[in-house]
Coordinates of C-alpha atoms in Angstrom, one line a residue:
X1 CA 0.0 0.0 0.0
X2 CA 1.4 3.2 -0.6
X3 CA 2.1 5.5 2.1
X4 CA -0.5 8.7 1.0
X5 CA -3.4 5.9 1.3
X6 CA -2.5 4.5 4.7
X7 CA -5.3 4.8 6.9
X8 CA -4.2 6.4 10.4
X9 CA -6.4 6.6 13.2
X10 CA -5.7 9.1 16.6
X11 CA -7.7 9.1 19.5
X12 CA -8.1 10.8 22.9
X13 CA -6.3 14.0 21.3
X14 CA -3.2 12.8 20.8
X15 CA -0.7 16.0 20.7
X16 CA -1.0 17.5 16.9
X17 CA 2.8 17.2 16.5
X18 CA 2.2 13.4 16.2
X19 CA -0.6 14.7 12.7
X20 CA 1.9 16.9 11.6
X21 CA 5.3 14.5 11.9
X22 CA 2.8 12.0 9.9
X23 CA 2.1 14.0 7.1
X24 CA 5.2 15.8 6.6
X25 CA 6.3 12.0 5.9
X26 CA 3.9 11.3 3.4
X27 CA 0.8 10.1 5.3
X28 CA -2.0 12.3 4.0
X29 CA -4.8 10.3 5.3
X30 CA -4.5 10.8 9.2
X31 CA -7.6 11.3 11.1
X32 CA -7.6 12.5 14.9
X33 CA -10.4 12.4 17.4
X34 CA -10.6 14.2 20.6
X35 CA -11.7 11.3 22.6
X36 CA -11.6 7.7 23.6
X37 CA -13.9 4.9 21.7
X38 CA -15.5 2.3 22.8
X39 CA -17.9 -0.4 21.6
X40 CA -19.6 0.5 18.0
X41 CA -17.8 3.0 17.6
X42 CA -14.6 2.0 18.1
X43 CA -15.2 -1.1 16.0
X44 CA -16.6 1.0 13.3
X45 CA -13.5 3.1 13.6
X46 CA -11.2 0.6 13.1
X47 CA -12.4 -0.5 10.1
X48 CA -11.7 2.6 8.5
X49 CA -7.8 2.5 10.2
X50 CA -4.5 0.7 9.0
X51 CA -3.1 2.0 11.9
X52 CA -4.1 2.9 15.3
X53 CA -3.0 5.4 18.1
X54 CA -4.4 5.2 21.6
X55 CA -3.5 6.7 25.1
X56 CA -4.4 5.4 28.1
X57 CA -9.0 5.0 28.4
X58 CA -9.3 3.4 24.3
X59 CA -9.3 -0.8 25.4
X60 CA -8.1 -2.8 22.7
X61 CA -9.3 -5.8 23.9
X62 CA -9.2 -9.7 22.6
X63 CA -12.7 -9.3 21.4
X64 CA -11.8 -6.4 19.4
X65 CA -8.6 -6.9 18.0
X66 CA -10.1 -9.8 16.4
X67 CA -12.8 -7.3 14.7
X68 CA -9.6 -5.9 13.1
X69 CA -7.3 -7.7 12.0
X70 CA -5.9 -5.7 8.7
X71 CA -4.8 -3.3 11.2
X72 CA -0.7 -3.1 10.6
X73 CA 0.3 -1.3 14.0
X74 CA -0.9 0.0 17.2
X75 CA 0.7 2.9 19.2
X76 CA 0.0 3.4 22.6
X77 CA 1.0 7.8 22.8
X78 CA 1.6 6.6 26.7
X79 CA 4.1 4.4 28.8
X80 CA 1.6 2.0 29.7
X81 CA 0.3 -0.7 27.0
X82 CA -2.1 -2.6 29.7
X83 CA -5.0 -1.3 27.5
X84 CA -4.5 -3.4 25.1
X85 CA -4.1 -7.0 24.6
X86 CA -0.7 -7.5 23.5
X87 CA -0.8 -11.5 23.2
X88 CA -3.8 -11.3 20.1
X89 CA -2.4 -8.4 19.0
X90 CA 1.1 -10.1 18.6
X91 CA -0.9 -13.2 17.6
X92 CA -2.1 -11.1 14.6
X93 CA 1.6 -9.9 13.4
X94 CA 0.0 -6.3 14.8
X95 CA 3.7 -4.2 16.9
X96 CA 2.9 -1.9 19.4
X97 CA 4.8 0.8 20.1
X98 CA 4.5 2.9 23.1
X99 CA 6.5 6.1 24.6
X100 CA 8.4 5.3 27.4
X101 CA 11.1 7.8 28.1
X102 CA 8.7 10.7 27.3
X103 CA 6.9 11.8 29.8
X104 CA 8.9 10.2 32.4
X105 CA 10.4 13.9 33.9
X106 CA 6.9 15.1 34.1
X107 CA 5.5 12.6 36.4
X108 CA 8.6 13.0 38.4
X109 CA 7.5 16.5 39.1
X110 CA 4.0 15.5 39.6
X111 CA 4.9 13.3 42.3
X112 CA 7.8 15.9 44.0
X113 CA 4.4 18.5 43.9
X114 CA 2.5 16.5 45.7
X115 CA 5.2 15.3 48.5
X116 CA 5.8 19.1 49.0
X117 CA 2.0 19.7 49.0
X118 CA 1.3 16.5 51.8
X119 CA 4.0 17.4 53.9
X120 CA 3.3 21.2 54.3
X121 CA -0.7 20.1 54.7
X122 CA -1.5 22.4 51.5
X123 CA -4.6 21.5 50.6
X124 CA -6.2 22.2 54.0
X125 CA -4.6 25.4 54.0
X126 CA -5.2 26.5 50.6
X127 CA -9.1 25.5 51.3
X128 CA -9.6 27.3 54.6
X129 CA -8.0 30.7 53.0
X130 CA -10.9 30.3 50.4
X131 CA -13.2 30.0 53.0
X132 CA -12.3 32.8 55.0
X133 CA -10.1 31.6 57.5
X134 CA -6.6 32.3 58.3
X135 CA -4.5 29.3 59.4
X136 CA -1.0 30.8 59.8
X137 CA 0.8 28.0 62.0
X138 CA 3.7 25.5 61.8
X139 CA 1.1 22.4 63.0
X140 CA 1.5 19.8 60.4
X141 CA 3.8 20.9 58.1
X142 CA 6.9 19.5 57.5
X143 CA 10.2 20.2 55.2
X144 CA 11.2 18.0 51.9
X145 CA 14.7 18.2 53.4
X146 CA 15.6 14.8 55.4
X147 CA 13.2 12.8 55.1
X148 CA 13.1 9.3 53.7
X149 CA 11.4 8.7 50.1
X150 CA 10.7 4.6 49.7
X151 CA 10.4 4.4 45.8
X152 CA 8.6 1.3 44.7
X153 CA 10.1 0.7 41.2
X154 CA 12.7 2.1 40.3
X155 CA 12.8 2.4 36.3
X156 CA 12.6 5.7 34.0
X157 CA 10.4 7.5 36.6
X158 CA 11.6 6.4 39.4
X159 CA 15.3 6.8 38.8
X160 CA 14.2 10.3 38.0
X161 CA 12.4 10.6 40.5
X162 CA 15.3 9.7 42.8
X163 CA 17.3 12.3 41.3
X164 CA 15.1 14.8 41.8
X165 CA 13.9 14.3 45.4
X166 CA 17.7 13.9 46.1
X167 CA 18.3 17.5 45.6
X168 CA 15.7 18.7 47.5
X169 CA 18.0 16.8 50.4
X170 CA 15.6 13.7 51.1
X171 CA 17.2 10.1 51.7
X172 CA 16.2 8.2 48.9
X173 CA 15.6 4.3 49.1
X174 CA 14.2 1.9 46.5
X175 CA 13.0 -1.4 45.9
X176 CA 13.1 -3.0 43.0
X177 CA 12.1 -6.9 41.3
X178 CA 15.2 -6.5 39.2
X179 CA 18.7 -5.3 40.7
X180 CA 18.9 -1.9 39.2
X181 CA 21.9 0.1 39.6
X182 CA 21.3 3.4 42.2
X183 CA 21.6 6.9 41.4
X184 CA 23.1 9.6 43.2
X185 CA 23.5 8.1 46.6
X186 CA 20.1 6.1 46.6
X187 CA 20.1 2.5 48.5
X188 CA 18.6 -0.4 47.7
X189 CA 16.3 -1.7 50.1
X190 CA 16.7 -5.4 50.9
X191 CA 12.8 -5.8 50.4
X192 CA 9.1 -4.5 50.7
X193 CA 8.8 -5.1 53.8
X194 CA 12.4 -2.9 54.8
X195 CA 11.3 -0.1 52.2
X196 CA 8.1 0.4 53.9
X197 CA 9.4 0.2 57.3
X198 CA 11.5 3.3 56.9
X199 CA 10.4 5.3 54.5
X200 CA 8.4 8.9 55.3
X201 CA 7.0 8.5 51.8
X202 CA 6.3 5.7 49.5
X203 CA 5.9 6.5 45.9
X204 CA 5.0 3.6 43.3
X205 CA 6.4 3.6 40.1
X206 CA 5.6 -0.1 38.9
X207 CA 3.5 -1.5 36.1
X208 CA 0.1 -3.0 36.0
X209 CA 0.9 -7.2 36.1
X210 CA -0.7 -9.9 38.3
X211 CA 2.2 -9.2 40.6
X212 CA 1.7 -5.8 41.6
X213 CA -2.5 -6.0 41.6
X214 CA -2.8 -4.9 44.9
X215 CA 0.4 -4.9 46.1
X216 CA -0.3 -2.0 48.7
X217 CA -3.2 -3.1 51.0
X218 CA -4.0 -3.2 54.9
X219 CA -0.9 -5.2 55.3
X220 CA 1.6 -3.4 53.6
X221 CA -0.2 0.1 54.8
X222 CA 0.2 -0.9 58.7
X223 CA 3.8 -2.0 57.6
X224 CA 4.9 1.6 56.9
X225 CA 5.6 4.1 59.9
X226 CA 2.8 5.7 61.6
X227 CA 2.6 8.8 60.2
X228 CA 3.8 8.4 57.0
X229 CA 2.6 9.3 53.2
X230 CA 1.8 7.0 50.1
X231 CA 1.7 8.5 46.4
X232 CA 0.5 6.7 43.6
X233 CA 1.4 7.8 40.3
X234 CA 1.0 4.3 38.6
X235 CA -1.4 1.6 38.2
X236 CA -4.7 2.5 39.5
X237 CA -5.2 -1.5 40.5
X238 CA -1.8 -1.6 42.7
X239 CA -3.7 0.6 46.0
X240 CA -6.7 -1.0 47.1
X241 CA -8.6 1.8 48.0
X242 CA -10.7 0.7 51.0
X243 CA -7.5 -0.1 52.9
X244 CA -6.1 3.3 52.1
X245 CA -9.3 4.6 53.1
X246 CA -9.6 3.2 56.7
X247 CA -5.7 3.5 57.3
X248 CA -6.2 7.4 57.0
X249 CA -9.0 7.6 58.7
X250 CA -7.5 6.0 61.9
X251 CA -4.3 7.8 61.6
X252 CA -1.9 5.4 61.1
X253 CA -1.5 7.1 57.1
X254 CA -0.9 11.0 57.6
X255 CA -2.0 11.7 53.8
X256 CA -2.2 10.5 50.2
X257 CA -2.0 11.5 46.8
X258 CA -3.2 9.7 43.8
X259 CA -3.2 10.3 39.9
X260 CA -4.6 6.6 39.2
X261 CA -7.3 4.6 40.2
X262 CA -8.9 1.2 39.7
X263 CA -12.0 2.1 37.8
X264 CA -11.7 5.9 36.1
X265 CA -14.2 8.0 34.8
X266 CA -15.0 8.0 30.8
X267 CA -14.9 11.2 30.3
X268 CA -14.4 14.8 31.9
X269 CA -17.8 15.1 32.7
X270 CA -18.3 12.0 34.7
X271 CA -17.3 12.3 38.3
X272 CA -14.6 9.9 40.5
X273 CA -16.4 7.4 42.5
X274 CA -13.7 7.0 45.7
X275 CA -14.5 7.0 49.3
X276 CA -11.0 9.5 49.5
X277 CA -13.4 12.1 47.9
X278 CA -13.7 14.9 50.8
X279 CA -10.9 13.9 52.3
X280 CA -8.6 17.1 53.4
X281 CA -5.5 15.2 53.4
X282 CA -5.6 13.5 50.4
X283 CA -4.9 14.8 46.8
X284 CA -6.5 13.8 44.1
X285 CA -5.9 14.3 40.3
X286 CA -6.9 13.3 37.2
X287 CA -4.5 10.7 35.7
X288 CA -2.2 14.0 34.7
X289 CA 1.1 12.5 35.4
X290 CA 1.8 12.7 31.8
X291 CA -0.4 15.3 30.9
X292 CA 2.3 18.6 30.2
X293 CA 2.4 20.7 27.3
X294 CA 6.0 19.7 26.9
X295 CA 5.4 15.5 27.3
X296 CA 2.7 15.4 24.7
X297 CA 4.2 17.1 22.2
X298 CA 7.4 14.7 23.3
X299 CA 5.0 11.6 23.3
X300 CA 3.6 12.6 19.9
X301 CA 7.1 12.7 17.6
X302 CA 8.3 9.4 19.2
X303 CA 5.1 7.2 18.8
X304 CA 4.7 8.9 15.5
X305 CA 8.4 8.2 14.4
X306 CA 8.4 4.8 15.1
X307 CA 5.0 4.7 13.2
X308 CA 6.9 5.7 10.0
X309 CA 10.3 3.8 10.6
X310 CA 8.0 0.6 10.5
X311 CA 5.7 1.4 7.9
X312 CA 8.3 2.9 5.6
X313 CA 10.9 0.2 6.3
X314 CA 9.7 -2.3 8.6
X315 CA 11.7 -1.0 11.5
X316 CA 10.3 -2.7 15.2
X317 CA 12.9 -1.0 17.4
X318 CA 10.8 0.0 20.5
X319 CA 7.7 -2.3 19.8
X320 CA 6.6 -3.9 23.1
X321 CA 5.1 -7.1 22.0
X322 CA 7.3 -7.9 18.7
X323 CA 10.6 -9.2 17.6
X324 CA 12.8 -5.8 17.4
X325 CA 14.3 -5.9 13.9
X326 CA 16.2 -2.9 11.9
X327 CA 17.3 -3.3 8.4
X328 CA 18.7 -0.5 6.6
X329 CA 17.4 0.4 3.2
X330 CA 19.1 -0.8 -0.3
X331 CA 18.9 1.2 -3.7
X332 CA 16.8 -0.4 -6.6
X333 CA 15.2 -2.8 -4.0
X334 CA 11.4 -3.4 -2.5
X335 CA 11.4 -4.7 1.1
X336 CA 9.5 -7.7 2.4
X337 CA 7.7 -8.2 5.2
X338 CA 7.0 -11.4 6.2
X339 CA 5.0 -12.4 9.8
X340 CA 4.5 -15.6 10.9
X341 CA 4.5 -18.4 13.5
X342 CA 7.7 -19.5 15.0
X343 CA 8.0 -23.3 14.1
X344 CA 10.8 -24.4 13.1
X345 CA 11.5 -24.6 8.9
X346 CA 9.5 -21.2 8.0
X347 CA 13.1 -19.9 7.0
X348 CA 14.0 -23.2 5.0
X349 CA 11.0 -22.7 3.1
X350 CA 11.1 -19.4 2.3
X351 CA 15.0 -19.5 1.2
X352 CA 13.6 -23.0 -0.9
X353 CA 10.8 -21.2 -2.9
X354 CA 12.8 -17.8 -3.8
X355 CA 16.0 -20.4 -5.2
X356 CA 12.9 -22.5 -7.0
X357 CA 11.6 -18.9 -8.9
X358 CA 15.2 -17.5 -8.7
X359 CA 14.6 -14.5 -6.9
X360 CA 18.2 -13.3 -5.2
X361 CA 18.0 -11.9 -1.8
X362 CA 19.8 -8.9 -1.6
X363 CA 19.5 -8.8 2.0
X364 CA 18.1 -10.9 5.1
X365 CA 17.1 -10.6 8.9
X366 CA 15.0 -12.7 11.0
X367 CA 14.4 -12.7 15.0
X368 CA 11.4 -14.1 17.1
X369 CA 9.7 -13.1 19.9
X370 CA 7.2 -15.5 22.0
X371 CA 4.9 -17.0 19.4
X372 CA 5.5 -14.7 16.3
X373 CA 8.7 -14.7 14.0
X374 CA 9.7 -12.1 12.1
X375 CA 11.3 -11.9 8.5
X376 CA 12.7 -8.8 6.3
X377 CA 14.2 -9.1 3.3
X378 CA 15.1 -7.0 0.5
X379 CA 14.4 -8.1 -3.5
X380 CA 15.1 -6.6 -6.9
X381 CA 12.0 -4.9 -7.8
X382 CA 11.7 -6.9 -10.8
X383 CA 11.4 -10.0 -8.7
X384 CA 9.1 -8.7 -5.1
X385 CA 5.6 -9.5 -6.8
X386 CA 6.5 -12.9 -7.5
X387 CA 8.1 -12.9 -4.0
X388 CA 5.4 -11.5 -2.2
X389 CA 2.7 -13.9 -4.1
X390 CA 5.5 -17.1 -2.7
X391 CA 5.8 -15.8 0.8
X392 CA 1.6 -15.5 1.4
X393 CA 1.7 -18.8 0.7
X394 CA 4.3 -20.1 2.7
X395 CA 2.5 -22.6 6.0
X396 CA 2.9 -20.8 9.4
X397 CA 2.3 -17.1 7.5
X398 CA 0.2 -14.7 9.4
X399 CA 0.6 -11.3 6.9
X400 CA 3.1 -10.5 4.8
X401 CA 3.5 -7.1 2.9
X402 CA 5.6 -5.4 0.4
X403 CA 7.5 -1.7 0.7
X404 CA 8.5 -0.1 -2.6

């Protein structure tokens, strides 16, 4: 397909760099919606897309991804891919590409915001100056400056994080299920149950797997020091909220402040359903962490560039869910694309049926990933339709395509 007819789909208003980086590359037919889809709509949508972008609300489900299979990748303008289902999308030969060095300083600052605004009590202050009162007193609030920051995951936020709280003079300590090398003069914490124990704020930076589903409840919450503070700026599913909600109300947790939560509202006009609503020491925001001027337009050119190094050349560098393959480009050449199962003898047979019609390869990579393997090759033009027509019917072929 040429590149002026593919089909490319936006939603949730991703940033208009990510439009304009697309057409200046030669993809004329982009189309960008201001919000998330789901049901209908979003199947009918994605019949009229080769390619998809999504943040965080649009769910590409099992169900759906099976409505659409022509679609030739997915972009998620986000760090998190847990909205969509990676296994049938790899399943499909579909990459998905996602943004995860982008907004990473932004949520950093989110999170140092609201340690500063918990541990100086803003929120109750701010509020009672509204209302007409003057609370000008040292009860409650505390400085940045030595105190203990537990940071649970410590990856692209959460090493910047670290950096970041370091110089406003905290201690930082981390945990981490992978040894990860420290920052600055961060420690590792032996485990959980040691991070939580000392730290004066816990901040989670971990993604959303069956292992961190709930991984802070009454336990872990009565585990930390009386007193201290617990951000979430990560998976709504890893706080259950119930837990959080009586350990502040008896005391034990001084404040919180979350950007995620299990179940999140639609749309801007629906409201939160939490029992922290009302709560004076508790901050709560609206999945922002990402949401800066500066890390959407950031988000935008990445998930867009790797959109057009794969459709223009098959490039899979940064896809989450696919075998990461980059072949450069050769004069008087097409490119072939060829996704399929990985069994054993695909390659054999492909190398068996080009030496049958006499079609050189000019050049060759192949790597695998789970269940999918993934071939490029590059072909005199003169021989890539007869090459194309031999690799759809190779067994074990999921899609194949051709770049002139």
């Amino acid at each position: 397909m040429p590149h002026q007819d593919t089909r490319i789909l936006l939603l949730e208003g991703v940033h208009q760099n990510a439009v304009t980086t697309l057409k200046q590359a030669g993809f004329a037919r982009v189309e960008l919606l201001s919000g998330a889809l789901e049901g209908n709509a979003l199947a009918d949508a994605l019949q009229r897309a080769d390619v998809v972008g999504i943040r965080s609300r649009t769910q590409l489900s099992d169900a759906v991804l099976q409505t659409a299979p022509h679609l030739q990748a997915i972009g998620c303008f986000c760090i998190g891919t847990n909205q969509v289902a990676l296994d049938r999308a790899q399943a499909l030969g579909i990459p998905v590409f996602n943004a995860p060095y982008s907004n990473t300083r932004s949520v950093a600052e989110l999170v140092i915001a609201e340690i500063i605004c918990l541990l100086r009590g803003l929120m109750r202050r701010n509020q009672a100056v509204h209302e007409g009162r003057w609370p000008k007193d040292a009860h409650g609030a505390c400085e940045a400056r030595g105190k203990t920051l537990g940071i649970i995951g410590y990856g692209n936020i959460g090493a910047q994080l670290s950096i970041l709280a370091e110089n406003l003079g905290m201690r930082v300590i981390f945990y981490d299920i992978q040894s990860r090398l420290p920052l600055g003069n961060a420690e590792a914490a032996p485990s959980l149950d040691a991070l939580l124990a000392q730290a004066d704020i816990v901040s989670l930076h971990v993604p959303e797997s069956p292992a961190t589903r709930e991984l802070i409840s009454a336990r872990e919450l009565y585990q930390m020091k009386k007193g201290a503070m617990l951000v979430n700026a990560a998976r709504g599913q890893c706080v259950v909220i119930d837990d959080l909600c009586e350990a502040l109300q008896s005391g034990h947790i001084a404040g919180a402040a979350l950007d995620v939560f299990p179940q999140e509202p639609k749309s801007a006009d629906e409201a939160l359903e939490s029992p922290l609503r009302g709560m004076e020491n508790v901050i709560l925001t609206p999945h922002i962490g990402g949401s800066t001027i500066e890390a959407q337009a950031n988000i935008g050119l990445e998930v867009a560039g790797r959109f057009i190094q794969y459709l223009k050349n098959g490039t899979t560098i940064g896809a989450v869910n696919f075998p990461e393959v980059s072949l450069p480009l050769r004069d008087n050449t097409h490119r072939l694309l060829h996704i399929h199962e990985n069994r054993p003898g695909v390659l054999s047979a492909v190398n068996r049926l080009f030496a049958e019609h006499n079609i050189n390869i000019a050049a060759q990579t192949l790597s695998t990933k789970d269940s999918v393997g993934y071939l490029v090759m590059d072909v005199a033009r003169s021989d890539s339709e007869v090459a194309l027509e031999q690799l759809q019917g190779v067994d074990g072929t999921i899609r194949s395509r051709r770049i002139y």
